[in-house]
């Protein structure tokens, strides 16, 4: 089942079989999960409290068929019912709870970014707003092989810290999903973000339409290979979430693909929002970014 949401002060009742699991995450408050003694019982008084979820992600299993009621209270709730749920992913809590950077590219100032550009072709790279719903930044490289345009937000404002959850998400597309290198995530400020020493990021290498997920500290990486498959001129959403303790989860189109440990998490460096594209052939390539977000608990 696809992920579903419940607005604050709303509720949802549904049946769950003994072969299914329920994954729940809240945003901005507490939700109460109730269960019945059996399926199809629609009277609230017959339900008993199963759990209270406040900000964390929880997965529930059932030994028999049940009717479940989620009472959202002040929270917005995302939930999923499936035999093997991918669990749930949601954007950070309210801005007052986090330090957040979000750019929807309704406007663009080059001075907000440290831009590393190589222009070995016969023209010039360009970065400009493009028409499109939601705001778009269109990055076009010059036409030589390995020409590139990399963006890093001025100032390193994020750091992996114990007890502080952290989120990153970006939506983008490229005109060539194979003959390009693309990077997106949080990294130290570096002129070579395709081979950075410290960062947590997605890396799509030349010659493949798949992206890897990298957790890198002092040039030593934990790598999850081919976590996302891309297609020409097709949007993809890539994101990750650090739980503030022991796990970094990565997401493709807001579905969790897997988790990695924190052995190589760069917890001794401040990091910044980073993304960009490099040509994999002697032809101009484009990267169109719809939005980019990073947030960390205060």
Short mmCIF file of C-alpha atoms in Angstrom, two decimals:
data_model
loop_
_atom_site.label_atom_id
_atom_site.label_comp_id
_atom_site.label_asym_id
_atom_site.label_seq_id
_atom_site.Cartn_x
_atom_site.Cartn_y
_atom_site.Cartn_z
CA UNK A 1 0.00 0.00 0.00
CA UNK A 2 1.24 3.46 -0.72
CA UNK A 3 1.91 5.82 2.14
CA UNK A 4 -1.11 7.77 3.41
CA UNK A 5 -1.44 10.84 5.59
CA UNK A 6 -3.87 12.13 8.20
CA UNK A 7 -4.23 15.85 8.86
CA UNK A 8 -3.95 17.19 12.43
CA UNK A 9 -7.02 16.58 14.61
CA UNK A 10 -8.20 13.94 12.18
CA UNK A 11 -8.60 10.19 12.54
CA UNK A 12 -8.56 7.11 10.34
CA UNK A 13 -9.93 3.62 10.92
CA UNK A 14 -8.95 0.60 8.82
CA UNK A 15 -8.46 -3.16 8.97
CA UNK A 16 -5.04 -4.81 9.22
CA UNK A 17 -4.54 -8.55 8.71
CA UNK A 18 -2.23 -10.71 10.76
CA UNK A 19 0.16 -10.92 7.79
CA UNK A 20 0.55 -7.14 7.59
CA UNK A 21 2.43 -4.52 9.56
CA UNK A 22 1.61 -0.91 10.33
CA UNK A 23 4.30 1.76 10.07
CA UNK A 24 3.54 5.17 11.62
CA UNK A 25 5.40 8.47 11.86
CA UNK A 26 4.16 11.75 13.29
CA UNK A 27 5.08 15.32 12.52
CA UNK A 28 4.53 18.06 15.08
CA UNK A 29 2.85 16.27 17.96
CA UNK A 30 1.51 13.03 19.38
CA UNK A 31 -0.82 10.49 17.78
CA UNK A 32 -2.60 7.67 19.61
CA UNK A 33 -2.92 4.24 18.01
CA UNK A 34 -5.89 2.07 19.05
CA UNK A 35 -6.68 -1.53 18.13
CA UNK A 36 -9.84 -3.62 18.37
CA UNK A 37 -10.25 -7.18 19.60
CA UNK A 38 -10.97 -8.26 16.03
CA UNK A 39 -11.65 -7.02 12.51
CA UNK A 40 -14.58 -4.89 11.46
CA UNK A 41 -15.44 -3.51 14.90
CA UNK A 42 -16.24 0.15 14.34
CA UNK A 43 -17.26 1.29 17.81
CA UNK A 44 -14.48 3.35 19.46
CA UNK A 45 -15.41 2.07 22.90
CA UNK A 46 -14.38 -1.45 21.85
CA UNK A 47 -10.85 -0.31 21.06
CA UNK A 48 -7.88 -0.31 23.42
CA UNK A 49 -4.84 1.89 23.26
CA UNK A 50 -1.93 0.24 21.48
CA UNK A 51 0.70 2.98 21.59
CA UNK A 52 1.42 6.70 21.47
CA UNK A 53 3.75 7.96 18.77
CA UNK A 54 5.42 11.35 19.12
CA UNK A 55 7.96 12.28 16.46
CA UNK A 56 9.53 8.86 16.06
CA UNK A 57 8.92 6.12 13.53
CA UNK A 58 7.21 2.96 14.80
CA UNK A 59 6.34 -0.34 13.13
CA UNK A 60 3.64 -2.57 14.63
CA UNK A 61 2.96 -6.28 14.01
CA UNK A 62 -0.30 -8.10 14.76
CA UNK A 63 -0.90 -11.71 15.72
CA UNK A 64 -4.52 -11.61 14.50
CA UNK A 65 -6.69 -9.52 12.18
CA UNK A 66 -7.46 -6.15 13.77
CA UNK A 67 -9.26 -2.92 13.17
CA UNK A 68 -6.92 0.00 13.89
CA UNK A 69 -7.79 3.60 14.68
CA UNK A 70 -5.21 6.39 14.42
CA UNK A 71 -6.14 9.58 16.26
CA UNK A 72 -3.89 12.31 14.89
CA UNK A 73 -4.41 14.81 17.71
CA UNK A 74 -2.27 17.89 16.97
CA UNK A 75 0.10 15.86 14.77
CA UNK A 76 0.19 15.24 11.08
CA UNK A 77 0.54 11.49 10.60
CA UNK A 78 2.03 9.44 7.78
CA UNK A 79 1.29 5.72 7.85
CA UNK A 80 1.69 2.64 5.70
CA UNK A 81 0.15 -0.83 5.82
CA UNK A 82 1.96 -3.62 4.00
CA UNK A 83 3.34 -7.13 4.42
CA UNK A 84 6.84 -5.67 4.54
CA UNK A 85 6.41 -1.90 4.85
CA UNK A 86 9.27 0.26 3.71
CA UNK A 87 8.45 2.26 6.84
CA UNK A 88 7.59 5.89 6.55
CA UNK A 89 9.36 9.09 5.74
CA UNK A 90 8.24 12.58 6.48
CA UNK A 91 9.76 16.02 6.36
CA UNK A 92 11.12 17.53 9.57
CA UNK A 93 9.07 18.92 12.44
CA UNK A 94 7.94 22.52 12.45
CA UNK A 95 10.64 25.14 11.69
CA UNK A 96 10.78 26.19 15.33
CA UNK A 97 12.13 22.72 16.18
CA UNK A 98 14.87 22.64 13.56
CA UNK A 99 17.51 24.64 11.77
CA UNK A 100 16.27 24.41 8.19
CA UNK A 101 17.45 25.39 4.72
CA UNK A 102 14.92 25.09 1.91
CA UNK A 103 15.24 26.49 -1.61
CA UNK A 104 12.37 26.07 -4.08
CA UNK A 105 14.20 28.17 -6.70
CA UNK A 106 11.53 30.76 -7.22
CA UNK A 107 14.54 33.07 -6.99
CA UNK A 108 18.25 32.46 -7.46
CA UNK A 109 21.33 34.35 -6.29
CA UNK A 110 24.69 33.03 -7.40
CA UNK A 111 26.27 34.69 -4.36
CA UNK A 112 24.41 32.24 -2.07
CA UNK A 113 26.53 29.41 -3.48
CA UNK A 114 30.16 28.45 -3.84
CA UNK A 115 30.21 27.38 -7.49
CA UNK A 116 32.99 25.26 -8.99
CA UNK A 117 32.93 25.29 -12.79
CA UNK A 118 35.07 23.83 -15.57
CA UNK A 119 34.44 25.14 -19.09
CA UNK A 120 36.71 23.37 -21.56
CA UNK A 121 34.23 23.36 -24.43
CA UNK A 122 33.62 26.13 -26.89
CA UNK A 123 31.05 27.97 -24.79
CA UNK A 124 30.15 28.66 -21.18
CA UNK A 125 28.20 26.96 -18.43
CA UNK A 126 25.00 28.64 -17.30
CA UNK A 127 22.84 28.67 -14.20
CA UNK A 128 19.42 30.25 -14.43
CA UNK A 129 15.83 29.96 -13.33
CA UNK A 130 13.56 28.05 -15.72
CA UNK A 131 9.83 28.10 -16.21
CA UNK A 132 8.00 25.33 -14.39
CA UNK A 133 5.54 24.72 -11.60
CA UNK A 134 7.21 25.05 -8.21
CA UNK A 135 10.32 26.91 -9.35
CA UNK A 136 13.27 25.35 -11.20
CA UNK A 137 17.02 25.94 -11.38
CA UNK A 138 18.44 24.86 -14.74
CA UNK A 139 22.17 24.10 -14.79
CA UNK A 140 23.73 23.66 -18.24
CA UNK A 141 27.35 22.60 -18.63
CA UNK A 142 29.75 23.56 -21.38
CA UNK A 143 30.16 20.87 -24.06
CA UNK A 144 33.53 19.18 -23.33
CA UNK A 145 33.85 15.83 -21.55
CA UNK A 146 34.24 16.35 -17.78
CA UNK A 147 33.01 19.94 -17.88
CA UNK A 148 31.11 20.48 -14.67
CA UNK A 149 29.12 22.84 -12.47
CA UNK A 150 29.00 22.12 -8.72
CA UNK A 151 27.07 24.09 -6.10
CA UNK A 152 27.72 24.29 -2.37
CA UNK A 153 25.75 26.55 -0.07
CA UNK A 154 27.93 29.29 1.37
CA UNK A 155 28.66 28.47 5.03
CA UNK A 156 28.71 24.98 6.51
CA UNK A 157 25.60 24.97 8.69
CA UNK A 158 24.92 21.28 9.43
CA UNK A 159 26.69 18.65 11.51
CA UNK A 160 25.90 15.06 12.44
CA UNK A 161 25.51 15.05 16.21
CA UNK A 162 24.27 12.42 18.63
CA UNK A 163 20.71 13.16 19.76
CA UNK A 164 20.00 15.52 16.85
CA UNK A 165 18.00 14.13 13.94
CA UNK A 166 18.94 15.38 10.49
CA UNK A 167 17.18 15.36 7.11
CA UNK A 168 18.17 15.98 3.49
CA UNK A 169 16.03 15.85 0.36
CA UNK A 170 16.38 16.97 -3.26
CA UNK A 171 14.19 16.64 -6.35
CA UNK A 172 15.88 16.89 -9.73
CA UNK A 173 16.22 15.51 -13.24
CA UNK A 174 18.92 15.34 -15.90
CA UNK A 175 18.73 15.19 -19.67
CA UNK A 176 21.18 12.25 -19.70
CA UNK A 177 20.83 9.67 -16.94
CA UNK A 178 23.81 7.63 -18.16
CA UNK A 179 26.57 9.89 -19.50
CA UNK A 180 26.79 12.16 -16.44
CA UNK A 181 28.20 12.28 -12.94
CA UNK A 182 25.77 13.75 -10.40
CA UNK A 183 26.25 14.42 -6.69
CA UNK A 184 23.71 15.57 -4.07
CA UNK A 185 23.82 15.66 -0.28
CA UNK A 186 25.71 17.23 2.61
CA UNK A 187 29.48 17.63 2.24
CA UNK A 188 32.39 19.72 3.40
CA UNK A 189 33.11 22.65 1.10
CA UNK A 190 35.36 21.14 -1.56
CA UNK A 191 36.24 21.81 -5.19
CA UNK A 192 36.01 18.06 -5.96
CA UNK A 193 32.62 16.96 -4.58
CA UNK A 194 32.65 13.76 -6.67
CA UNK A 195 35.56 12.59 -4.51
CA UNK A 196 34.96 14.44 -1.26
CA UNK A 197 36.68 13.43 1.99
CA UNK A 198 33.67 13.99 4.27
CA UNK A 199 29.95 13.88 3.58
CA UNK A 200 26.70 11.96 3.33
CA UNK A 201 25.45 12.07 -0.23
CA UNK A 202 24.16 10.35 -3.35
CA UNK A 203 26.61 9.79 -6.21
CA UNK A 204 25.66 8.84 -9.76
CA UNK A 205 28.75 7.92 -11.73
CA UNK A 206 29.36 8.26 -15.46
CA UNK A 207 28.28 5.26 -17.51
CA UNK A 208 25.49 4.08 -15.21
CA UNK A 209 21.93 5.26 -14.65
CA UNK A 210 22.06 4.26 -10.99
CA UNK A 211 23.05 6.25 -7.91
CA UNK A 212 24.98 5.04 -4.88
CA UNK A 213 24.51 6.25 -1.31
CA UNK A 214 27.76 7.27 0.40
CA UNK A 215 28.58 7.87 4.07
CA UNK A 216 32.15 9.15 4.13
CA UNK A 217 34.53 10.25 6.88
CA UNK A 218 38.20 11.04 6.29
CA UNK A 219 37.99 9.47 2.81
CA UNK A 220 36.68 6.14 4.15
CA UNK A 221 33.17 5.29 2.94
CA UNK A 222 30.26 3.04 3.68
CA UNK A 223 28.62 2.57 0.29
CA UNK A 224 25.19 1.26 -0.66
CA UNK A 225 25.36 0.61 -4.39
CA UNK A 226 22.68 1.26 -7.00
CA UNK A 227 20.02 2.46 -4.55
CA UNK A 228 18.18 4.50 -7.21
CA UNK A 229 17.66 4.17 -10.95
CA UNK A 230 17.27 7.30 -13.05
CA UNK A 231 15.83 8.02 -16.48
CA UNK A 232 16.36 10.88 -18.92
CA UNK A 233 14.23 13.97 -18.22
CA UNK A 234 12.45 12.28 -15.32
CA UNK A 235 12.23 13.68 -11.80
CA UNK A 236 13.65 11.67 -8.91
CA UNK A 237 13.50 12.51 -5.19
CA UNK A 238 16.51 11.43 -3.15
CA UNK A 239 16.72 11.88 0.59
CA UNK A 240 18.21 10.62 3.82
CA UNK A 241 17.42 10.81 7.52
CA UNK A 242 19.74 10.41 10.51
CA UNK A 243 17.83 9.23 13.58
CA UNK A 244 20.19 10.97 15.99
CA UNK A 245 21.46 7.66 17.33
CA UNK A 246 22.77 4.78 15.23
CA UNK A 247 21.14 4.73 11.81
CA UNK A 248 21.05 6.71 8.58
CA UNK A 249 18.16 5.76 6.29
CA UNK A 250 18.12 6.59 2.60
CA UNK A 251 14.98 7.20 0.53
CA UNK A 252 14.10 7.15 -3.15
CA UNK A 253 10.90 8.95 -4.09
CA UNK A 254 10.16 9.08 -0.34
CA UNK A 255 10.22 5.31 0.07
CA UNK A 256 12.92 4.00 2.38
CA UNK A 257 15.39 1.88 0.46
CA UNK A 258 17.56 0.80 3.38
CA UNK A 259 19.74 1.88 6.28
CA UNK A 260 23.43 2.17 7.05
CA UNK A 261 25.31 2.39 10.31
CA UNK A 262 27.30 5.37 11.50
CA UNK A 263 30.81 3.89 11.44
CA UNK A 264 31.90 6.35 8.75
CA UNK A 265 29.48 9.16 9.59
CA UNK A 266 31.38 12.49 9.37
CA UNK A 267 30.58 13.68 12.89
CA UNK A 268 33.67 15.86 13.27
CA UNK A 269 32.99 18.29 10.42
CA UNK A 270 30.44 20.96 9.64
CA UNK A 271 28.78 20.25 6.29
CA UNK A 272 26.88 22.18 3.65
CA UNK A 273 24.22 21.51 1.03
CA UNK A 274 25.92 20.26 -2.14
CA UNK A 275 24.80 19.25 -5.63
CA UNK A 276 26.03 19.38 -9.20
CA UNK A 277 26.69 17.66 -12.50
CA UNK A 278 29.69 16.68 -14.63
CA UNK A 279 29.60 15.67 -18.30
CA UNK A 280 30.36 12.05 -19.10
CA UNK A 281 30.81 12.79 -22.82
CA UNK A 282 31.71 15.71 -25.03
CA UNK A 283 28.21 17.19 -25.09
CA UNK A 284 26.43 19.71 -22.90
CA UNK A 285 24.45 18.09 -20.07
CA UNK A 286 21.77 19.61 -17.87
CA UNK A 287 20.63 19.26 -14.29
CA UNK A 288 17.25 20.74 -13.36
CA UNK A 289 16.71 21.11 -9.60
CA UNK A 290 13.17 21.58 -8.36
CA UNK A 291 14.05 22.03 -4.68
CA UNK A 292 16.60 21.13 -2.05
CA UNK A 293 16.07 20.84 1.70
CA UNK A 294 18.28 20.21 4.73
CA UNK A 295 17.20 20.36 8.38
CA UNK A 296 18.63 19.48 11.77
CA UNK A 297 17.07 19.42 15.22
CA UNK A 298 18.12 22.31 17.40
#
